[in-house]
Tab-separated table of C-alpha atoms and ligand atoms in Angstrom:
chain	number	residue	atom	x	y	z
X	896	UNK	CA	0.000	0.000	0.000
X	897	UNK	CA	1.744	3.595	-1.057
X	898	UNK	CA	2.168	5.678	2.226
X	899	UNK	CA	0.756	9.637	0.929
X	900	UNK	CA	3.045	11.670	2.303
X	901	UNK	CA	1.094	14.874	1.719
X	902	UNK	CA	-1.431	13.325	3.991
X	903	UNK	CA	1.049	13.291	6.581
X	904	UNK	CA	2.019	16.650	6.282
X	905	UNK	CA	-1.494	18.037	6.056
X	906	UNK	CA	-2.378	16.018	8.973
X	907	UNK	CA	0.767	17.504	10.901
X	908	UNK	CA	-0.042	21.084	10.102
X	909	UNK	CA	-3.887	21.498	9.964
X	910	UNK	CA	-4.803	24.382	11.502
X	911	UNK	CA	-8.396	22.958	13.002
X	912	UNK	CA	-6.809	21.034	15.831
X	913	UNK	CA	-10.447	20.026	17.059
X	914	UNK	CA	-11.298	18.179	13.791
X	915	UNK	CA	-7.627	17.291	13.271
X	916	UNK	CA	-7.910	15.166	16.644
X	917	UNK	CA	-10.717	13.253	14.496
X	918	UNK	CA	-13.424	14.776	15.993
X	919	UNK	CA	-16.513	15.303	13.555
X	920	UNK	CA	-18.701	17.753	15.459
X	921	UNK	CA	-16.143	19.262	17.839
X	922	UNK	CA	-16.864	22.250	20.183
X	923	UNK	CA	-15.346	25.738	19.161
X	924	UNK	CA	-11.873	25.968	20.539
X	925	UNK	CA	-11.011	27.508	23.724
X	926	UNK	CA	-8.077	28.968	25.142
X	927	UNK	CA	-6.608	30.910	27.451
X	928	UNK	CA	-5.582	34.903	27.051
X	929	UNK	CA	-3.191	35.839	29.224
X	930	UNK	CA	-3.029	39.836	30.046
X	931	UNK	CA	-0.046	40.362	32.064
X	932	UNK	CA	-0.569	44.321	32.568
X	933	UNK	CA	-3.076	43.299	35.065
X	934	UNK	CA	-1.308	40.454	36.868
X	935	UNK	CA	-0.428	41.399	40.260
X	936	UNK	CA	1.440	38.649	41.168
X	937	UNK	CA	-0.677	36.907	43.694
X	938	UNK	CA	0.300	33.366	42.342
X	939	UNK	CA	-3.456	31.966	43.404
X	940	UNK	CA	-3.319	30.784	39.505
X	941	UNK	CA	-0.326	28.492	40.763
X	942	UNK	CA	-2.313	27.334	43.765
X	943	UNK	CA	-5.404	26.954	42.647
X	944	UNK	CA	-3.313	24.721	39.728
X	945	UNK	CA	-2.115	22.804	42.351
X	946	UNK	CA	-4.504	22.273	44.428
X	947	UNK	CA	-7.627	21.286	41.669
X	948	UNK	CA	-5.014	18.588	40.191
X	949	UNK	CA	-3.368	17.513	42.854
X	950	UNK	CA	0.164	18.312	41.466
X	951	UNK	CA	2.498	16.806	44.074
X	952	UNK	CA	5.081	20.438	45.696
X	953	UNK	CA	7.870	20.411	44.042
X	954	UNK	CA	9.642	23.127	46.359
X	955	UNK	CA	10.344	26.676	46.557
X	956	UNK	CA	13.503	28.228	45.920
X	957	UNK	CA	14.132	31.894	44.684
X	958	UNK	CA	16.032	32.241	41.706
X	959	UNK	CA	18.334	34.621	43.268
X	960	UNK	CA	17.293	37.021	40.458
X	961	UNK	CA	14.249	37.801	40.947
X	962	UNK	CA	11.576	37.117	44.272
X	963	UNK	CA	9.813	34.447	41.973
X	964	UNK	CA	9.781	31.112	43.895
X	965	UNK	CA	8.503	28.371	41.920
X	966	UNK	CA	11.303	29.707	39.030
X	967	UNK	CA	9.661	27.828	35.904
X	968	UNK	CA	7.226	25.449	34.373
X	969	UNK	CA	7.520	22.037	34.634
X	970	UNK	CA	6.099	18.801	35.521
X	971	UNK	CA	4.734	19.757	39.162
X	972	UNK	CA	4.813	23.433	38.102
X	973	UNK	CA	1.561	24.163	35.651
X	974	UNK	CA	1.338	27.535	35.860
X	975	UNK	CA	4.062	29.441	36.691
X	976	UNK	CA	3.904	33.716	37.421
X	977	UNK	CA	7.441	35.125	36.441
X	978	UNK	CA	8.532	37.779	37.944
X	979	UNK	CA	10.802	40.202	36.262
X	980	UNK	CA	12.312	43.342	37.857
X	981	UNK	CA	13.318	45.909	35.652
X	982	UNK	CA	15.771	48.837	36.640
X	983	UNK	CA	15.106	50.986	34.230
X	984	UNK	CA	13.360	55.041	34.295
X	985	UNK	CA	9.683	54.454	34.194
X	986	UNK	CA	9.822	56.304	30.739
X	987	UNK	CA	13.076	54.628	29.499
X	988	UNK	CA	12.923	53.126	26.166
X	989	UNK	CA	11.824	49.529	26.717
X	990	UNK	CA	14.563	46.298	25.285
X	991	UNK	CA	12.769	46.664	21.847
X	992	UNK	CA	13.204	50.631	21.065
X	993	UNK	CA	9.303	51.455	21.919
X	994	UNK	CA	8.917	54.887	23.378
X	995	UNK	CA	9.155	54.209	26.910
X	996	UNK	CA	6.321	53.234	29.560
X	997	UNK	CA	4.457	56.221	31.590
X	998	UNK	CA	2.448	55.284	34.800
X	999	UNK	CA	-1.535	55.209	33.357
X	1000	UNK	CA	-4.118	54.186	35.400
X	1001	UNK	CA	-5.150	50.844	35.025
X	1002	UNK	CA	-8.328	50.778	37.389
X	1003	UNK	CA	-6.047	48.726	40.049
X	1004	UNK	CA	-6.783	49.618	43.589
X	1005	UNK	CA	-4.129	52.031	44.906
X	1006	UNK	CA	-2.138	52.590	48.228
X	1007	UNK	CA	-3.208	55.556	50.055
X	1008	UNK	CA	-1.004	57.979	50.213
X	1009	UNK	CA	1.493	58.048	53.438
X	1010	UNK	CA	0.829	60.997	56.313
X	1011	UNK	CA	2.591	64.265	54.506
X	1012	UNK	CA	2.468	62.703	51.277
X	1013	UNK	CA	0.367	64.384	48.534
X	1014	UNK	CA	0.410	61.284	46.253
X	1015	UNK	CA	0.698	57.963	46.152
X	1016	UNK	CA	3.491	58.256	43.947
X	1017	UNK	CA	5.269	60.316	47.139
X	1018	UNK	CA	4.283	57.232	49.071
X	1019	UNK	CA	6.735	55.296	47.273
X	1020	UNK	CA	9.527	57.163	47.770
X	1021	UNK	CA	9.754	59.491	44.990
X	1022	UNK	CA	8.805	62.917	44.304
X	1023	UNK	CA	5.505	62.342	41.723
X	1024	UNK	CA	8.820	61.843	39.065
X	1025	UNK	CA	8.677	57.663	39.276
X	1026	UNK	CA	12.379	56.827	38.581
X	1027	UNK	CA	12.498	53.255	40.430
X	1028	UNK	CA	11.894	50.026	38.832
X	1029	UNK	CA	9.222	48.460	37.265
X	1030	UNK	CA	7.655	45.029	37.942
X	1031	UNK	CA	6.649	42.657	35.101
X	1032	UNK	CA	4.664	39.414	35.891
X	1033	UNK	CA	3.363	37.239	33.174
X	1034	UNK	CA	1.166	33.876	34.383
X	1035	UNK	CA	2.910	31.165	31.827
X	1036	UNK	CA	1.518	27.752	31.194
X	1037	UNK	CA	1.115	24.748	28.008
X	1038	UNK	CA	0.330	27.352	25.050
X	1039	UNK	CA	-1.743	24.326	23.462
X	1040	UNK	CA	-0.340	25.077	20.234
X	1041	UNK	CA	-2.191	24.574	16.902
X	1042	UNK	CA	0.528	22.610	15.615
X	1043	UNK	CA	1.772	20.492	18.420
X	1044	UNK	CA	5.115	18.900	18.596
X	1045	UNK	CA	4.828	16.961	21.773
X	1046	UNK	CA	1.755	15.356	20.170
X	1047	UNK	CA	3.763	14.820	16.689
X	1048	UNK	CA	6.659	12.927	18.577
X	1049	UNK	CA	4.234	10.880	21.109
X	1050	UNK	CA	5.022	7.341	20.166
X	1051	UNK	CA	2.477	5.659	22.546
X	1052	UNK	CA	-0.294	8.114	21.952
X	1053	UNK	CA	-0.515	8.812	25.348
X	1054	UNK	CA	-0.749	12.505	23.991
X	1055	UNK	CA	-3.797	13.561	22.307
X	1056	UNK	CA	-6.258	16.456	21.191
X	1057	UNK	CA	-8.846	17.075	22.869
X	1058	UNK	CA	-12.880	18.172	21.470
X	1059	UNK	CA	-11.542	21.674	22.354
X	1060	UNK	CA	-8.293	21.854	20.465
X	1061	UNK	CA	-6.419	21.450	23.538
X	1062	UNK	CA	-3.763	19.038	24.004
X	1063	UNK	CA	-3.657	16.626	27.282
X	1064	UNK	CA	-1.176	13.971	28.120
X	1065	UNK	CA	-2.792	10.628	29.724
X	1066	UNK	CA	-0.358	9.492	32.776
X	1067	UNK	CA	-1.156	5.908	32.407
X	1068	UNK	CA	-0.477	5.675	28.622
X	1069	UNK	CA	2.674	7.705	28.855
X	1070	UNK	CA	6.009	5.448	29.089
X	1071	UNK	CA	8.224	8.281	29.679
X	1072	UNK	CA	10.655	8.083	26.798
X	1073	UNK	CA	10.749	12.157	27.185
X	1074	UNK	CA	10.327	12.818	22.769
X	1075	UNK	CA	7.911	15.459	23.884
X	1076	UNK	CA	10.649	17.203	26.357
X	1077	UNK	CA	12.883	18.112	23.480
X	1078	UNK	CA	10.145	18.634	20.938
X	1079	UNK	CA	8.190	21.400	23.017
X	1080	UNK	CA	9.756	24.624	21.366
X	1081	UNK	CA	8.465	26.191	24.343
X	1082	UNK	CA	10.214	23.889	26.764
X	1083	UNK	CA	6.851	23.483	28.875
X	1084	UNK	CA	6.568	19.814	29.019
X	1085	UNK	CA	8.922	17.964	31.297
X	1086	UNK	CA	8.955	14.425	32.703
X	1087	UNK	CA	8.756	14.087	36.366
X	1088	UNK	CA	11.833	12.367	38.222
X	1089	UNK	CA	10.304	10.081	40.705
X	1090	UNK	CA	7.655	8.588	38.384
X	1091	UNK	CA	10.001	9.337	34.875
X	1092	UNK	CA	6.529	10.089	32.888
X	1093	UNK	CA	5.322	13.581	31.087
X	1094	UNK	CA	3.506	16.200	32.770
X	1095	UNK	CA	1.924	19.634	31.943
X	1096	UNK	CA	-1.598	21.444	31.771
X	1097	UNK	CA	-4.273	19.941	31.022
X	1098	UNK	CA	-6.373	23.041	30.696
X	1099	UNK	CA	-8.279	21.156	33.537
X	1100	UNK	CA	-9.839	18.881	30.892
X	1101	UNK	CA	-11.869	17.540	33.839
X	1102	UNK	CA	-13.683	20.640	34.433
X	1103	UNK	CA	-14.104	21.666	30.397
X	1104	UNK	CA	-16.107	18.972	30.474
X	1105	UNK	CA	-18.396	19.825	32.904
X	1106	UNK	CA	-18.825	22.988	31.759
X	1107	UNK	CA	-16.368	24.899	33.815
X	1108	UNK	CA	-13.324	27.017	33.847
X	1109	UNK	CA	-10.302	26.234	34.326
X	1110	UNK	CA	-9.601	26.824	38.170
X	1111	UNK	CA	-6.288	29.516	37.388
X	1112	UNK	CA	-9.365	32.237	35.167
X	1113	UNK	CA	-11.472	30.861	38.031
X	1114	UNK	CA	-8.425	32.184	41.110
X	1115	UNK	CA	-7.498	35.095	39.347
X	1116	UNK	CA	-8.699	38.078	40.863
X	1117	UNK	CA	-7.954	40.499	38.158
X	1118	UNK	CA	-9.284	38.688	35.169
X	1119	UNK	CA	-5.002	38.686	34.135
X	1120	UNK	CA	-6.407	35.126	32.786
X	1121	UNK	CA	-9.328	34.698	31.024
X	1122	UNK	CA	-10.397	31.224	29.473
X	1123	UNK	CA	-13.241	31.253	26.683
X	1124	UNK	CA	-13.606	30.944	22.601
X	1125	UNK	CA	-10.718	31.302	21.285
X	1126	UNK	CA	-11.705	33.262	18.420
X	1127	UNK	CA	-13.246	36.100	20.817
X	1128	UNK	CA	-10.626	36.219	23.126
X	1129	UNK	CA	-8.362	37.118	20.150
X	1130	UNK	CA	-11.037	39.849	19.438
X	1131	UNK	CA	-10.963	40.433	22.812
X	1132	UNK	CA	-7.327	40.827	23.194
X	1133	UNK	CA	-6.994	43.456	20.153
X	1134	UNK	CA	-9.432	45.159	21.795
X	1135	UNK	CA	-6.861	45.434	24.750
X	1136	UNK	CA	-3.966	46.336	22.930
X	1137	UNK	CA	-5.555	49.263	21.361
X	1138	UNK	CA	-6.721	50.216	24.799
X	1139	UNK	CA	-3.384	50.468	26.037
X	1140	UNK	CA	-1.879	52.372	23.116
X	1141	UNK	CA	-4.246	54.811	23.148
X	1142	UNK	CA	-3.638	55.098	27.056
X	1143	UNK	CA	0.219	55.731	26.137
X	1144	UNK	CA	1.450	52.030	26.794
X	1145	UNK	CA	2.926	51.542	23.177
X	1146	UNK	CA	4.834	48.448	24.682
X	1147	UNK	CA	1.936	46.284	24.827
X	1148	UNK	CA	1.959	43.731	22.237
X	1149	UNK	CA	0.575	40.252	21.686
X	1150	UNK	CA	2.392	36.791	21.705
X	1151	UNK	CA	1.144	33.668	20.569
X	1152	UNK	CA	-2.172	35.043	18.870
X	1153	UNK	CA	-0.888	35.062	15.273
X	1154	UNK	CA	-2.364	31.998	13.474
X	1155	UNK	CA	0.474	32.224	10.764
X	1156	UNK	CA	3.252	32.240	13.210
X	1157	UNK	CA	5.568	29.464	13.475
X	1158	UNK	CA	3.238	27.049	15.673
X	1159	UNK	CA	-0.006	28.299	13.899
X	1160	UNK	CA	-0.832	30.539	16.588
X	1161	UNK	CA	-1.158	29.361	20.520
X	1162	UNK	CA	-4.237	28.017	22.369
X	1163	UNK	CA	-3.020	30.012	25.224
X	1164	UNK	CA	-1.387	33.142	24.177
X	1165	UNK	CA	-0.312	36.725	25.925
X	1166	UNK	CA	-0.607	40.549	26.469
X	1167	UNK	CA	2.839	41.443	26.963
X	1168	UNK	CA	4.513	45.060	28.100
X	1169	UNK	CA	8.054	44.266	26.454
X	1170	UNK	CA	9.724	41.684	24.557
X	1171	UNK	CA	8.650	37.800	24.756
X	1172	UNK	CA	12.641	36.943	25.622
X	1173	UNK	CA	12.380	39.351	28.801
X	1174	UNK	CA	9.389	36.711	30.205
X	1175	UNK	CA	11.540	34.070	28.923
X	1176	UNK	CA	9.423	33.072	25.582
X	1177	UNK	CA	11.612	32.614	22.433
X	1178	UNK	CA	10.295	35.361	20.316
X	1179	UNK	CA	10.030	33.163	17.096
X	1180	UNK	CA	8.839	29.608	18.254
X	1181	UNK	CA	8.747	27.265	15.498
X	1182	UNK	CA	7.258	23.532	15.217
X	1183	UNK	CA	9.971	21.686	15.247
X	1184	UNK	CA	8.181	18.774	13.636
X	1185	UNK	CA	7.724	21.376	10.703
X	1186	UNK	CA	10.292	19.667	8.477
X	1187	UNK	CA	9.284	15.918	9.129
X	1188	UNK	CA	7.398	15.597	5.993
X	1189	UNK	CA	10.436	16.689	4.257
X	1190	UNK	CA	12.775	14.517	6.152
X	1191	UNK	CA	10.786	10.858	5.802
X	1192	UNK	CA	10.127	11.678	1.691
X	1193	UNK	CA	14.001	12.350	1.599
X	1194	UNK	CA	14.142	9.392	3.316
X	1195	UNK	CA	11.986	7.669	1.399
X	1196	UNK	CA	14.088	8.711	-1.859
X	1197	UNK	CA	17.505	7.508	-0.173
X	1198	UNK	CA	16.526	4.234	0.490
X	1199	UNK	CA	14.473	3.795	-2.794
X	1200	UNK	CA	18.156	4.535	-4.319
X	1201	UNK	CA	19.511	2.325	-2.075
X	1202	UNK	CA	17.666	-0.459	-2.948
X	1203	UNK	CA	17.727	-0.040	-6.919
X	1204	UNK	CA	21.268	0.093	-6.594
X	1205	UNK	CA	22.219	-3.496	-4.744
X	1206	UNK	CA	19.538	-4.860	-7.139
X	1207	UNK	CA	21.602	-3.915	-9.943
X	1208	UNK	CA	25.069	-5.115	-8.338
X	1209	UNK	CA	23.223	-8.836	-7.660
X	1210	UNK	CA	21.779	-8.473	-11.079
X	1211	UNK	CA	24.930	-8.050	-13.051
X	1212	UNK	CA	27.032	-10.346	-10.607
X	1213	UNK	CA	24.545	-13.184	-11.874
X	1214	UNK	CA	24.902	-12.215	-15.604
D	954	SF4	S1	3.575	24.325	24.414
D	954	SF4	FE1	4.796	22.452	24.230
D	954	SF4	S2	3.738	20.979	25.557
D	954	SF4	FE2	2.258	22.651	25.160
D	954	SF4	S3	1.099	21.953	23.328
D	954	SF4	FE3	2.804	23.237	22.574
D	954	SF4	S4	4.424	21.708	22.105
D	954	SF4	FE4	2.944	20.679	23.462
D	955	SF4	S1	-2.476	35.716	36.742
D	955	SF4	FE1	-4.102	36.350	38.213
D	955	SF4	S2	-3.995	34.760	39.821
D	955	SF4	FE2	-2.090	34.584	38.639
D	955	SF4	S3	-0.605	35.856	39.747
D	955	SF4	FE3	-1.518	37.189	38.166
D	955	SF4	S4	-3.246	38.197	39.191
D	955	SF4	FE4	-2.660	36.472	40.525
């Protein structure tokens, strides 16, 4: 029977992951947006992670460069709030030459202002002119990517789509031979040491299917992570962008939301204020199964040649 190729590829790169998981009347896709300019930090996404599946601790240890203490994701670590501290003029250019970030009101709750103080800005220490640092914090997790590696590379299927477009690894299927570590091009996935098999977000697959959130959009207390159609949320999320430029934030920018990007665009993607490798994202993530199509037809061709060439050494030894 002729293997088609094309098939392969189209199956690898289709970019309706519900109805690519075989799924013939599939709900609309959800996802997660992320908006980091109104993360505060509280880490209840983390917890509430934790605690709704049961991930096992996995310890806390600052980084020693920043006050984040769960450091990154990984296969107890779900969700995972970076912290990044940046010493820089709060109207400084920011790392990718936009025109610098000025304090705008984002309808947070403020301190009031200390006795003798005339602002809260005074209550910080300064004199209304904020020169300290800034604090970035960005709520990362699986980005459920439209084209997923870690599903490509699963050899015992134990990795599969879900009838959202999400993508969920089964523990008892899994045999830990770690293909999906190295083919994450986010490096999200991770195997866990004492049991040796994969772990990451499920998206709470559990609760999707009973008709609820996920429990981090369900913790947060800002709405820094909201979970819904993924279509609207990118609406959504534009929406929020323009927002903020208007409101003199020309920083903000979104990551992951571009379906023609290297991964097809992210199930769970981000509102950032600077550039994705300050949070730690690769700013160009491709699939790195993108090529495999390629690669088995070359090899396809090689050992064709191979072949046709000892059959016509054995057929002119015999003449
Ligand atoms: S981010 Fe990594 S683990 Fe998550 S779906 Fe994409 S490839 Fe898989
Ligand atoms: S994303 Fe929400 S819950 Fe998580 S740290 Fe930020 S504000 Fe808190």
């Amino acid at each position: 029977m002729a293997f088609d190729l094309s098939a392969l590829g189209s199956f690898l790169r289709s970019d309706d992951p519900p109805h690519a998981g075989g799924y013939e009347d599939p709900a609309p896709r959800v996802g997660f947006f992320t908006d980091t300019s109104v993360c505060i930090g509280c880490k209840a996404c983390e917890v509430a992670c934790k605690e709704w599946n049961a991930i096992p601790e996995d310890g806390l240890t600052f980084t020693g460069m920043s006050y984040d203490n769960s450091e990154h994701l990984g296969a107890s670590t779900w969700r995972h709030v970076a912290f990044i501290e940046q010493q820089r003029p709060m109207g400084a250019p920011s790392a990718g030459g936009g025109a610098g970030t000025t304090t705008v009101d984002l309808g947070m709750p403020t301190m009031p202002a200390a006795a003798g103080s005339s602002s809260a800005d005074e209550a910080l220490g300064g004199d209304g002119d904020r020169t300290g640092m800034r604090w970035l914090m960005a709520s990362d997790v699986c980005k459920h990517c439209t084209h997923a590696a870690c599903l490509d590379v699963c050899p015992t299927g134990a990795l599969f789509r879900t009838e959202f477009g999400t993508v969920v690894v089964q523990e008892d299927v899994c045999n830990g031979c770690g293909y999906c570590v190295s083919a994450c091009p986010y490096g999200v996935i991770e195997t866990r040491k004492d049991d040796g098999r994969a772990w990451k977000c499920t998206m709470c697959y559990d609760r999707l299917g009973a008709g609820q959130e996920p429990a981090c959009a369900k913790a947060c207390p800002t709405d820094s992570i909201q979970f819904g159609d993924l279509d609207e949320l990118r609406v959504r999320a534009q929406a929020r962008v323009e927002q903020l430029h208007e409101a003199g934030v020309p920083e903000a920018r979104l990551y992951g939301a571009d379906p023609n990007d290297g991964v097809g665009g992210d199930g769970a993607f981000f509102l950032l204020l600077d550039e994705p490798e300050v949070y730690g994202l690769p700013p160009d993530p491709v699939v790195t199964t993108r090529d495999l199509p390629v690669m088995w037809r070359n090899a396809a061709l090689a050992a064709g040649a191979l072949l046709t060439g000892l059959a016509a050494t054995f057929l002119g030894r015999k003449r």
